[in-house]
C-alpha positions as a LaTeX table, in Angstrom:
\begin{tabular}{lrrr}
\hline
Residue & $x$ (\AA) & $y$ (\AA) & $z$ (\AA) \\
\hline
Met1 & 87.17 & 107.01 & 101.35 \\
Arg2 & 85.48 & 110.36 & 100.41 \\
Arg3 & 86.94 & 113.20 & 100.68 \\
Lys4 & 85.75 & 117.17 & 100.75 \\
His5 & 87.07 & 119.38 & 97.97 \\
Ser6 & 89.46 & 121.63 & 99.21 \\
Ser7 & 89.38 & 125.25 & 99.64 \\
Pro8 & 92.26 & 127.62 & 98.44 \\
Tyr9 & 92.90 & 127.84 & 102.13 \\
Gln10 & 93.14 & 124.60 & 102.61 \\
Lys11 & 95.33 & 123.68 & 99.68 \\
Ile12 & 97.89 & 126.66 & 100.36 \\
Leu13 & 97.88 & 124.76 & 104.11 \\
Leu14 & 98.59 & 121.43 & 102.52 \\
Phe15 & 100.98 & 122.95 & 100.20 \\
Ile16 & 103.37 & 124.16 & 103.17 \\
Ile17 & 102.65 & 121.35 & 105.08 \\
Ala18 & 103.87 & 119.23 & 102.32 \\
Met19 & 106.99 & 120.94 & 101.70 \\
Gly20 & 107.71 & 120.48 & 105.47 \\
Ala21 & 107.54 & 116.89 & 105.23 \\
Leu22 & 109.35 & 116.56 & 101.99 \\
Tyr23 & 112.26 & 118.51 & 103.37 \\
Gly24 & 112.13 & 117.02 & 106.61 \\
Gly25 & 114.32 & 114.30 & 105.62 \\
Tyr26 & 116.49 & 116.75 & 104.52 \\
Phe27 & 116.87 & 118.34 & 107.99 \\
Trp28 & 117.43 & 114.49 & 109.24 \\
Gly29 & 120.35 & 113.84 & 107.09 \\
Ser30 & 121.60 & 117.44 & 108.38 \\
Lys31 & 121.72 & 116.41 & 111.62 \\
His32 & 123.33 & 113.18 & 111.03 \\
Asn33 & 126.81 & 112.15 & 109.58 \\
Ile34 & 125.72 & 110.52 & 106.81 \\
Glu35 & 127.42 & 108.30 & 104.37 \\
Thr36 & 126.46 & 107.72 & 100.58 \\
Arg37 & 129.86 & 105.95 & 99.15 \\
Gly38 & 129.41 & 102.70 & 98.11 \\
Tyr39 & 126.02 & 103.23 & 97.55 \\
Leu40 & 123.66 & 103.50 & 95.05 \\
Asn41 & 120.79 & 105.34 & 97.01 \\
Leu42 & 121.03 & 104.40 & 100.51 \\
His43 & 121.65 & 107.62 & 103.02 \\
Ala44 & 123.29 & 105.75 & 105.54 \\
Leu45 & 124.34 & 106.94 & 109.07 \\
Ala46 & 127.95 & 106.65 & 109.81 \\
Glu47 & 127.42 & 104.65 & 113.00 \\
Pro48 & 123.98 & 102.70 & 112.90 \\
Lys49 & 121.54 & 104.46 & 115.44 \\
Ala50 & 119.68 & 102.13 & 117.96 \\
Leu51 & 116.27 & 103.18 & 118.30 \\
Gly52 & 114.92 & 104.42 & 121.21 \\
Ser53 & 111.62 & 102.69 & 122.97 \\
Phe54 & 108.29 & 103.20 & 121.17 \\
Gln55 & 105.01 & 101.23 & 121.69 \\
Leu56 & 103.44 & 100.41 & 118.10 \\
Leu57 & 100.86 & 97.40 & 117.50 \\
Gly58 & 100.70 & 94.91 & 114.28 \\
Gln59 & 97.88 & 94.10 & 111.98 \\
Asn60 & 96.40 & 91.64 & 114.86 \\
Gly61 & 96.52 & 94.39 & 117.75 \\
Glu62 & 99.88 & 92.87 & 119.31 \\
Pro63 & 102.24 & 94.69 & 121.03 \\
Phe64 & 105.27 & 95.95 & 118.39 \\
Ser65 & 108.32 & 96.45 & 119.70 \\
Asn66 & 112.18 & 97.00 & 118.71 \\
Ala67 & 112.81 & 93.11 & 119.28 \\
Asp68 & 110.23 & 92.61 & 116.50 \\
Phe69 & 113.06 & 93.84 & 114.03 \\
Asp70 & 115.43 & 91.38 & 115.33 \\
Asp71 & 116.94 & 88.60 & 112.46 \\
His72 & 115.23 & 90.67 & 109.80 \\
Trp73 & 116.72 & 93.43 & 106.92 \\
Asn74 & 113.44 & 95.53 & 107.51 \\
Leu75 & 111.77 & 98.43 & 105.28 \\
Val76 & 109.57 & 100.99 & 106.76 \\
Ile77 & 106.94 & 102.84 & 104.63 \\
Val78 & 105.12 & 105.35 & 106.10 \\
Gly79 & 101.51 & 106.66 & 104.98 \\
His80 & 98.03 & 105.27 & 104.61 \\
Pro81 & 96.02 & 102.92 & 102.19 \\
His82 & 94.65 & 106.84 & 100.54 \\
Ser83 & 98.01 & 108.22 & 99.64 \\
Glu84 & 99.07 & 107.10 & 95.95 \\
Ser85 & 103.00 & 107.47 & 97.09 \\
Ser86 & 102.34 & 104.57 & 99.83 \\
Thr87 & 101.29 & 102.55 & 96.57 \\
Asp88 & 103.96 & 103.64 & 94.52 \\
Gln89 & 106.38 & 102.57 & 97.70 \\
Leu90 & 104.68 & 99.42 & 98.28 \\
Thr91 & 105.19 & 98.71 & 94.58 \\
Leu92 & 108.32 & 99.46 & 94.69 \\
Ala93 & 108.80 & 96.87 & 97.63 \\
Val94 & 107.50 & 94.35 & 95.37 \\
Gln95 & 110.06 & 94.92 & 92.67 \\
Ile96 & 112.82 & 94.90 & 95.57 \\
Tyr97 & 111.94 & 91.43 & 96.83 \\
Asn98 & 111.61 & 90.43 & 93.35 \\
Arg99 & 115.18 & 91.58 & 92.69 \\
Leu100 & 116.53 & 89.58 & 95.66 \\
Ala101 & 115.53 & 86.31 & 93.80 \\
Asp102 & 119.22 & 85.71 & 93.06 \\
Ala103 & 120.10 & 86.06 & 96.90 \\
Pro104 & 117.17 & 84.07 & 98.46 \\
Asp105 & 118.40 & 83.81 & 102.00 \\
Leu106 & 118.51 & 87.93 & 101.97 \\
Gln107 & 114.98 & 87.45 & 100.10 \\
Lys108 & 113.63 & 85.29 & 103.35 \\
Gln109 & 115.20 & 87.64 & 105.23 \\
Leu110 & 113.67 & 91.03 & 104.10 \\
Gln111 & 110.88 & 92.25 & 106.14 \\
Thr112 & 108.15 & 95.01 & 104.62 \\
Leu113 & 106.57 & 97.37 & 107.50 \\
Phe114 & 103.81 & 99.51 & 106.77 \\
Leu115 & 102.98 & 102.03 & 109.26 \\
Asn116 & 99.66 & 103.37 & 108.58 \\
Leu117 & 98.77 & 106.86 & 109.73 \\
Asp118 & 95.14 & 106.66 & 109.25 \\
Ser119 & 93.57 & 104.37 & 112.09 \\
Glu120 & 91.06 & 106.94 & 112.61 \\
Asn121 & 89.27 & 105.76 & 109.28 \\
Thr122 & 90.98 & 102.49 & 108.52 \\
Asn123 & 90.48 & 99.63 & 110.73 \\
Arg124 & 93.31 & 96.66 & 110.45 \\
Thr125 & 91.10 & 94.45 & 108.25 \\
Glu126 & 91.14 & 97.00 & 105.78 \\
Val127 & 94.63 & 98.02 & 105.84 \\
Glu128 & 95.86 & 93.99 & 105.96 \\
Lys129 & 93.41 & 93.57 & 102.76 \\
Phe130 & 95.39 & 96.43 & 101.08 \\
Leu131 & 98.56 & 95.19 & 101.98 \\
Thr132 & 97.97 & 91.80 & 100.44 \\
His133 & 96.90 & 93.39 & 97.36 \\
Phe134 & 100.90 & 94.08 & 96.86 \\
Asn135 & 102.19 & 90.91 & 99.04 \\
Pro136 & 100.81 & 88.76 & 102.19 \\
Asp137 & 103.79 & 88.68 & 104.09 \\
Phe138 & 104.05 & 92.91 & 104.17 \\
Leu139 & 103.03 & 93.78 & 107.84 \\
Ala140 & 100.79 & 96.40 & 108.87 \\
Leu141 & 101.60 & 98.76 & 111.72 \\
Asp142 & 99.48 & 101.36 & 113.96 \\
Gly143 & 99.58 & 103.41 & 116.95 \\
Asp144 & 98.40 & 106.50 & 118.66 \\
Thr145 & 99.49 & 109.84 & 117.64 \\
Glu146 & 102.16 & 110.27 & 120.34 \\
Asn147 & 103.89 & 106.98 & 119.44 \\
Leu148 & 103.79 & 107.64 & 115.79 \\
Glu149 & 105.45 & 110.72 & 116.28 \\
Ile150 & 108.04 & 109.05 & 118.16 \\
Phe151 & 109.01 & 105.96 & 116.21 \\
Thr152 & 108.25 & 108.37 & 112.46 \\
Arg153 & 111.50 & 110.47 & 114.33 \\
Glu154 & 113.25 & 107.79 & 115.62 \\
Ile155 & 113.54 & 106.54 & 111.68 \\
Gly156 & 113.66 & 110.19 & 110.16 \\
Ala157 & 110.00 & 110.12 & 108.75 \\
Thr158 & 107.68 & 113.06 & 109.14 \\
Phe159 & 104.00 & 113.30 & 108.86 \\
Lys160 & 101.09 & 115.91 & 109.88 \\
Ile161 & 97.92 & 115.30 & 110.25 \\
Thr162 & 94.74 & 118.14 & 110.12 \\
Gly163 & 91.06 & 117.71 & 110.31 \\
Thr164 & 89.40 & 115.00 & 111.14 \\
Gly165 & 86.30 & 112.31 & 109.74 \\
Ala166 & 85.91 & 113.29 & 105.78 \\
Asp167 & 88.14 & 116.92 & 106.47 \\
Gln168 & 90.89 & 114.71 & 107.68 \\
Arg169 & 94.20 & 115.65 & 105.65 \\
Ile170 & 97.48 & 113.52 & 106.22 \\
Val171 & 100.99 & 114.70 & 104.29 \\
His172 & 104.09 & 112.41 & 105.44 \\
Ser173 & 107.58 & 112.10 & 103.91 \\
Thr174 & 108.42 & 109.23 & 101.29 \\
Ser175 & 111.62 & 107.97 & 102.69 \\
Ile176 & 111.96 & 104.45 & 103.26 \\
Ala177 & 113.53 & 103.85 & 106.37 \\
Leu178 & 115.95 & 100.42 & 106.59 \\
Ile179 & 116.40 & 98.70 & 110.08 \\
Ala180 & 119.33 & 96.02 & 110.12 \\
Pro181 & 118.79 & 92.66 & 111.76 \\
Asp182 & 120.00 & 94.05 & 114.91 \\
Gly183 & 117.50 & 96.39 & 115.14 \\
Arg184 & 119.52 & 99.34 & 114.63 \\
Leu185 & 118.53 & 102.24 & 112.20 \\
Ile186 & 121.28 & 102.13 & 108.79 \\
Gly187 & 119.92 & 105.09 & 106.73 \\
Leu188 & 117.07 & 105.91 & 104.58 \\
Phe189 & 115.90 & 105.10 & 100.99 \\
Thr190 & 115.20 & 108.87 & 99.52 \\
Gly191 & 115.53 & 111.02 & 96.88 \\
Arg192 & 115.19 & 109.21 & 93.41 \\
Val193 & 114.56 & 105.53 & 94.27 \\
Asp194 & 114.27 & 102.19 & 92.39 \\
Ala195 & 114.43 & 98.52 & 92.61 \\
Val196 & 118.08 & 97.92 & 91.09 \\
Ser197 & 119.82 & 99.97 & 93.07 \\
Ile198 & 117.79 & 99.35 & 96.57 \\
Ser199 & 118.18 & 95.78 & 96.08 \\
Thr200 & 122.16 & 96.12 & 95.17 \\
Asp201 & 122.63 & 98.02 & 98.31 \\
Leu202 & 120.74 & 95.51 & 100.56 \\
Lys203 & 123.28 & 93.01 & 99.08 \\
Thr204 & 125.78 & 95.38 & 99.75 \\
Leu205 & 125.03 & 95.42 & 103.47 \\
Ala206 & 123.73 & 92.16 & 103.89 \\
Glu207 & 127.58 & 91.05 & 102.88 \\
Lys208 & 128.99 & 93.37 & 105.66 \\
Tyr209 & 127.11 & 91.94 & 108.31 \\
Lys210 & 127.99 & 88.25 & 107.89 \\
Thr211 & 129.51 & 86.75 & 110.77 \\
Pro212 & 133.29 & 86.21 & 109.68 \\
\hline
\end{tabular}
């Protein structure tokens, strides 16, 4: 997508917005009791959080709700196809999936969801094509601004959209949210992340969630 060069004022504004997105995860963590012991990277909630209701759409325009998390370990990535950090996160998601080859049941249960923040400039076909480059099983989500704000707030993510069309700028947090097979938010993978530590944490959690 074509983007106009930013003026000095716009660059300053974008920097401020970016800092807000960067520290959004920190303030989210300060509002919750976070547990990191026993995990390599996961910033886990001391008590998994039931998500409030929201109304999102799947990549074919079908309704997507809390029930669609059920029976999956869900990695939720927030971004848009023209975001370099989104490309990095989706590449990481591929590496995580590959790292679970020695745990085939968990690998099969893993669901990677990409919440597109730029539905104004990218249609669902374009987003699906973008995701297929990484893994054809990755799923796209989108929604109106109100529901995007509701859902991202529920999972501890932040974003800010300024301008429209060619002047649109989107800044977003880069944490990856983890939602358990019972639909509750477990926590965030944030900071310096890598496939080895995340896949190891997923295996640890899967063992904890096994029915006795």
